[in-house]
Tab-separated table of C-alpha atoms in Angstrom:
chain	number	residue	atom	x	y	z
A	134	ASP	CA	208.530	122.333	-28.236
A	135	ALA	CA	207.472	118.972	-29.637
A	136	ASP	CA	210.092	116.233	-29.823
A	137	VAL	CA	209.120	115.452	-33.432
A	138	THR	CA	208.079	118.423	-35.542
A	139	GLN	CA	206.485	118.208	-38.961
A	140	THR	CA	206.012	121.041	-41.425
A	141	PRO	CA	203.701	121.972	-42.978
A	142	ARG	CA	200.795	120.718	-40.875
A	143	ASN	CA	198.356	121.243	-43.713
A	144	ARG	CA	198.935	121.634	-47.424
A	145	ILE	CA	196.638	121.825	-50.432
A	146	THR	CA	198.271	121.452	-53.806
A	147	LYS	CA	197.463	120.607	-57.401
A	148	THR	CA	198.171	117.518	-59.455
A	149	GLY	CA	201.692	117.513	-60.851
A	150	LYS	CA	203.216	119.832	-58.268
A	151	ARG	CA	206.317	118.903	-56.277
A	152	ILE	CA	205.751	118.784	-52.551
A	153	MET	CA	208.193	118.409	-49.671
A	154	LEU	CA	207.198	117.467	-46.140
A	155	GLU	CA	209.828	118.103	-43.514
A	156	CYS	CA	210.515	116.425	-40.192
A	157	SER	CA	212.913	117.345	-37.439
A	158	GLN	CA	213.470	115.673	-34.072
A	159	THR	CA	215.132	116.485	-30.793
A	160	LYS	CA	215.011	112.913	-29.396
A	161	GLY	CA	218.548	112.115	-30.524
A	162	HIS	CA	217.305	108.965	-32.269
A	163	ASP	CA	219.139	107.491	-35.223
A	164	ARG	CA	216.020	105.897	-36.717
A	165	MET	CA	213.444	107.928	-38.594
A	166	TYR	CA	210.369	106.897	-40.558
A	167	TRP	CA	207.675	108.266	-42.849
A	168	TYR	CA	204.189	106.750	-42.699
A	169	ARG	CA	201.003	107.437	-44.546
A	170	GLN	CA	197.608	106.996	-42.853
A	171	ASP	CA	194.363	106.530	-44.777
A	172	PRO	CA	190.950	105.701	-43.287
A	173	GLY	CA	190.526	101.935	-43.085
A	174	LEU	CA	194.109	101.239	-44.156
A	175	GLY	CA	196.005	102.077	-41.000
A	176	LEU	CA	199.627	103.185	-41.054
A	177	GLN	CA	201.617	102.279	-44.145
A	178	LEU	CA	205.405	102.641	-44.114
A	179	ILE	CA	206.746	104.725	-46.994
A	180	TYR	CA	210.480	105.014	-46.244
A	181	TYR	CA	212.725	104.540	-43.237
A	182	SER	CA	216.277	105.393	-42.282
A	183	PHE	CA	218.295	103.702	-39.545
A	184	ASP	CA	221.089	106.253	-39.692
A	185	VAL	CA	222.170	109.232	-41.770
A	186	LYS	CA	223.695	107.107	-44.532
A	187	ASP	CA	220.900	104.529	-44.605
A	188	ILE	CA	217.682	104.838	-46.651
A	189	ASN	CA	215.214	101.987	-47.166
A	190	LYS	CA	211.965	101.608	-49.047
A	191	GLY	CA	208.868	100.656	-47.122
A	192	GLU	CA	205.614	99.094	-48.281
A	193	ILE	CA	204.458	101.951	-50.523
A	194	SER	CA	207.485	103.937	-51.743
A	195	ASP	CA	206.371	104.428	-55.376
A	196	GLY	CA	205.846	108.118	-56.121
A	197	TYR	CA	207.827	109.221	-53.062
A	198	SER	CA	211.460	110.002	-52.293
A	199	VAL	CA	213.269	110.948	-49.096
A	200	SER	CA	216.375	112.758	-47.949
A	201	ARG	CA	218.136	112.331	-44.605
A	202	GLN	CA	219.943	115.629	-44.260
A	203	ALA	CA	221.200	115.041	-40.717
A	204	GLN	CA	220.500	112.800	-37.758
A	205	ALA	CA	217.689	115.140	-36.786
A	206	LYS	CA	216.142	115.803	-40.205
A	207	PHE	CA	214.270	113.555	-42.611
A	208	SER	CA	212.213	114.956	-45.476
A	209	LEU	CA	209.654	113.309	-47.747
A	210	SER	CA	209.100	114.497	-51.318
A	211	LEU	CA	206.329	113.881	-53.779
A	212	GLU	CA	207.942	114.642	-57.140
A	213	SER	CA	204.665	114.950	-59.027
A	214	ALA	CA	201.699	114.821	-56.700
A	215	ILE	CA	198.554	112.931	-57.692
A	216	PRO	CA	195.108	112.910	-56.025
A	217	ASN	CA	195.485	109.417	-54.519
A	218	GLN	CA	198.403	110.742	-52.488
A	219	THR	CA	195.880	112.756	-50.504
A	220	ALA	CA	196.418	111.455	-46.967
A	221	LEU	CA	197.715	112.163	-43.481
A	222	TYR	CA	201.485	111.741	-43.306
A	223	PHE	CA	203.398	111.004	-40.109
A	224	CYS	CA	207.069	111.184	-39.319
A	225	ALA	CA	208.346	109.023	-36.465
A	226	THR	CA	211.613	108.313	-34.674
A	227	SER	CA	212.902	105.493	-32.517
A	228	ASP	CA	215.842	103.816	-30.903
A	229	PRO	CA	216.446	100.207	-31.939
A	230	PRO	CA	214.707	97.687	-29.657
A	231	GLY	CA	216.991	96.017	-27.177
A	232	THR	CA	218.860	96.893	-24.030
A	233	GLY	CA	217.211	99.904	-22.441
A	234	SER	CA	214.802	100.516	-25.319
A	235	THR	CA	211.424	99.129	-26.330
A	236	GLY	CA	211.830	100.313	-29.896
A	237	GLU	CA	208.855	102.580	-29.305
A	238	LEU	CA	208.019	104.973	-32.134
A	239	PHE	CA	207.595	108.671	-31.320
A	240	PHE	CA	205.313	110.349	-33.838
A	241	GLY	CA	204.928	113.901	-35.012
A	242	GLU	CA	201.477	115.463	-35.148
A	243	GLY	CA	201.040	114.758	-38.824
A	244	SER	CA	200.924	116.638	-42.112
A	245	ARG	CA	197.590	116.622	-43.892
A	246	LEU	CA	198.110	116.753	-47.647
A	247	THR	CA	195.332	117.319	-50.169
A	248	VAL	CA	196.085	116.937	-53.864
A	249	LEU	CA	193.436	118.425	-56.135
B	52	GLN	CA	196.844	86.956	-44.812
B	53	LYS	CA	198.342	90.136	-43.419
B	54	GLU	CA	200.938	89.772	-40.690
B	55	VAL	CA	198.768	91.626	-38.184
B	56	GLU	CA	194.975	91.601	-38.208
B	57	GLN	CA	192.906	93.920	-36.056
B	58	ASP	CA	189.116	94.068	-35.689
B	59	PRO	CA	188.078	96.982	-37.946
B	60	GLY	CA	185.341	98.500	-35.803
B	61	PRO	CA	184.217	101.153	-35.169
B	62	LEU	CA	183.219	100.360	-31.619
B	63	SER	CA	180.779	102.360	-29.513
B	64	VAL	CA	180.215	101.621	-25.818
B	65	PRO	CA	178.513	103.379	-22.892
B	66	GLU	CA	180.612	105.032	-20.217
B	67	GLY	CA	181.712	102.545	-17.576
B	68	ALA	CA	181.774	99.544	-19.936
B	69	ILE	CA	184.651	97.103	-20.168
B	70	VAL	CA	186.241	97.278	-23.592
B	71	SER	CA	188.204	94.480	-25.231
B	72	LEU	CA	190.365	95.236	-28.256
B	73	ASN	CA	192.121	92.407	-30.053
B	74	CYS	CA	194.770	91.629	-32.646
B	75	THR	CA	196.007	88.410	-34.165
B	76	TYR	CA	199.304	87.886	-35.904
B	77	SER	CA	201.026	85.265	-38.008
B	78	ASN	CA	204.748	85.869	-37.412
B	79	SER	CA	205.902	83.652	-34.553
B	80	ALA	CA	209.097	85.724	-34.252
B	81	PHE	CA	207.207	88.718	-32.841
B	82	GLN	CA	208.153	89.323	-29.224
B	83	TYR	CA	207.626	93.067	-28.653
B	84	PHE	CA	203.952	94.021	-28.450
B	85	MET	CA	202.551	97.515	-28.177
B	86	TRP	CA	199.289	99.382	-28.124
B	87	TYR	CA	199.195	102.925	-29.421
B	88	ARG	CA	196.398	105.428	-28.832
B	89	GLN	CA	195.673	108.133	-31.371
B	90	TYR	CA	193.389	111.046	-30.635
B	91	SER	CA	191.763	112.924	-33.482
B	92	ARG	CA	194.205	115.187	-35.363
B	93	LYS	CA	197.154	113.867	-33.334
B	94	GLY	CA	199.953	111.377	-33.850
B	95	PRO	CA	199.800	107.932	-32.211
B	96	GLU	CA	201.301	107.645	-28.722
B	97	LEU	CA	202.448	104.513	-26.915
B	98	LEU	CA	199.861	103.345	-24.398
B	99	MET	CA	201.049	99.894	-23.351
B	100	TYR	CA	204.124	97.777	-24.020
B	101	THR	CA	204.636	94.072	-23.350
B	102	TYR	CA	207.649	91.922	-24.006
B	103	SER	CA	206.873	88.283	-24.832
B	104	SER	CA	203.860	86.612	-23.213
B	105	GLY	CA	201.877	87.597	-20.171
B	106	ASN	CA	199.816	90.409	-18.771
B	107	LYS	CA	200.649	93.985	-17.937
B	108	GLU	CA	198.393	96.329	-16.031
B	109	ASP	CA	198.496	100.112	-15.865
B	110	GLY	CA	195.567	101.720	-14.109
B	111	ARG	CA	192.395	100.926	-16.035
B	112	PHE	CA	194.343	99.341	-18.894
B	113	THR	CA	195.512	95.719	-19.157
B	114	ALA	CA	197.511	94.298	-22.046
B	115	GLN	CA	197.576	90.557	-22.616
B	116	VAL	CA	199.782	88.541	-24.930
B	117	ASP	CA	199.171	84.885	-25.755
B	118	LYS	CA	202.037	83.825	-28.002
B	119	SER	CA	200.772	80.255	-28.288
B	120	SER	CA	197.596	81.548	-29.944
B	121	LYS	CA	199.306	84.544	-31.607
B	122	TYR	CA	196.720	86.817	-30.020
B	123	ILE	CA	197.013	90.064	-28.091
B	124	SER	CA	194.354	92.049	-26.280
B	125	LEU	CA	193.904	95.412	-24.638
B	126	PHE	CA	191.263	95.695	-21.927
B	127	ILE	CA	189.921	99.019	-20.724
B	128	ARG	CA	187.971	98.948	-17.460
B	129	ASP	CA	185.471	101.620	-16.452
B	130	SER	CA	185.766	103.252	-19.857
B	131	GLN	CA	185.552	107.033	-19.974
B	132	PRO	CA	184.629	109.474	-22.763
B	133	SER	CA	188.287	110.546	-22.704
B	134	ASP	CA	189.178	107.021	-23.906
B	135	SER	CA	187.496	107.802	-27.236
B	136	ALA	CA	190.310	107.437	-29.758
B	137	THR	CA	191.774	105.094	-32.349
B	138	TYR	CA	193.749	102.190	-30.906
B	139	LEU	CA	196.466	100.507	-32.941
B	140	CYS	CA	198.285	97.322	-32.063
B	141	ALA	CA	201.910	97.034	-33.150
B	142	MET	CA	204.551	94.373	-32.840
B	143	SER	CA	208.090	93.508	-33.846
B	144	ALA	CA	210.572	90.673	-33.657
B	145	GLY	CA	213.263	92.874	-32.185
B	146	GLY	CA	216.797	92.778	-33.501
B	147	ALA	CA	218.948	95.312	-35.295
B	148	ASN	CA	216.842	95.605	-38.445
B	149	SER	CA	213.375	95.069	-37.043
B	150	LYS	CA	210.497	97.438	-37.661
B	151	LEU	CA	207.109	97.692	-36.033
B	152	THR	CA	204.198	96.137	-37.910
B	153	PHE	CA	200.893	97.859	-37.196
B	154	GLY	CA	197.306	96.689	-37.225
B	155	LYS	CA	194.859	98.924	-39.082
B	156	GLY	CA	193.460	100.397	-35.897
B	157	ILE	CA	190.005	100.481	-34.347
B	158	THR	CA	188.116	103.640	-33.479
B	159	LEU	CA	186.490	103.544	-30.049
B	160	SER	CA	183.759	105.908	-28.972
B	161	VAL	CA	182.686	105.979	-25.311
B	162	ARG	CA	179.236	107.543	-24.901
B	163	PRO	CA	178.587	109.603	-21.734
């Protein structure tokens, strides 16, 4: 099984619908992240969480919300999806950089979302 | 100016070529430098990691960091079709609240 699992892998929805993307990890990391990837724009950070009680906005949080249900679970919601939220979404986990850790991010395989 | 700038590409080279991928950055506090490789329909995976300045070699791959010029490079020797992927540079200052800052990525195609 993958260390970082995202569901669903593909989703087509309509404008105005509520969508939830789920992420679970078996790495035992405290830190979890949601990124969005668009062609030519690279990876943009949406939200991140350094532990279960910590939630922080990233560069592009408008229109998104998150929930950290447990150390291993971090979900991303689009309350009312719009077409420009069509993108590839990645969940990632990490340890903090420092003794014994590079701070490397471990990514899931992505969730492709299309909003019509 | 964005914190991390990466040549946009795409880049197409013949098999066996030496490839040079580059990023510049503006934050002098950055000290952890990484290169990620992302195959089509997959998540990025760490390819090379360097702490502070210097070179690091791993097989056909060499990562270089020049902190005085705020410039990092990834060299691929004897490039192979299997190296065809998107390469993203990433860096952080380290510390309890640090996060990785990514370049936009460059797509490399190695022609047989």
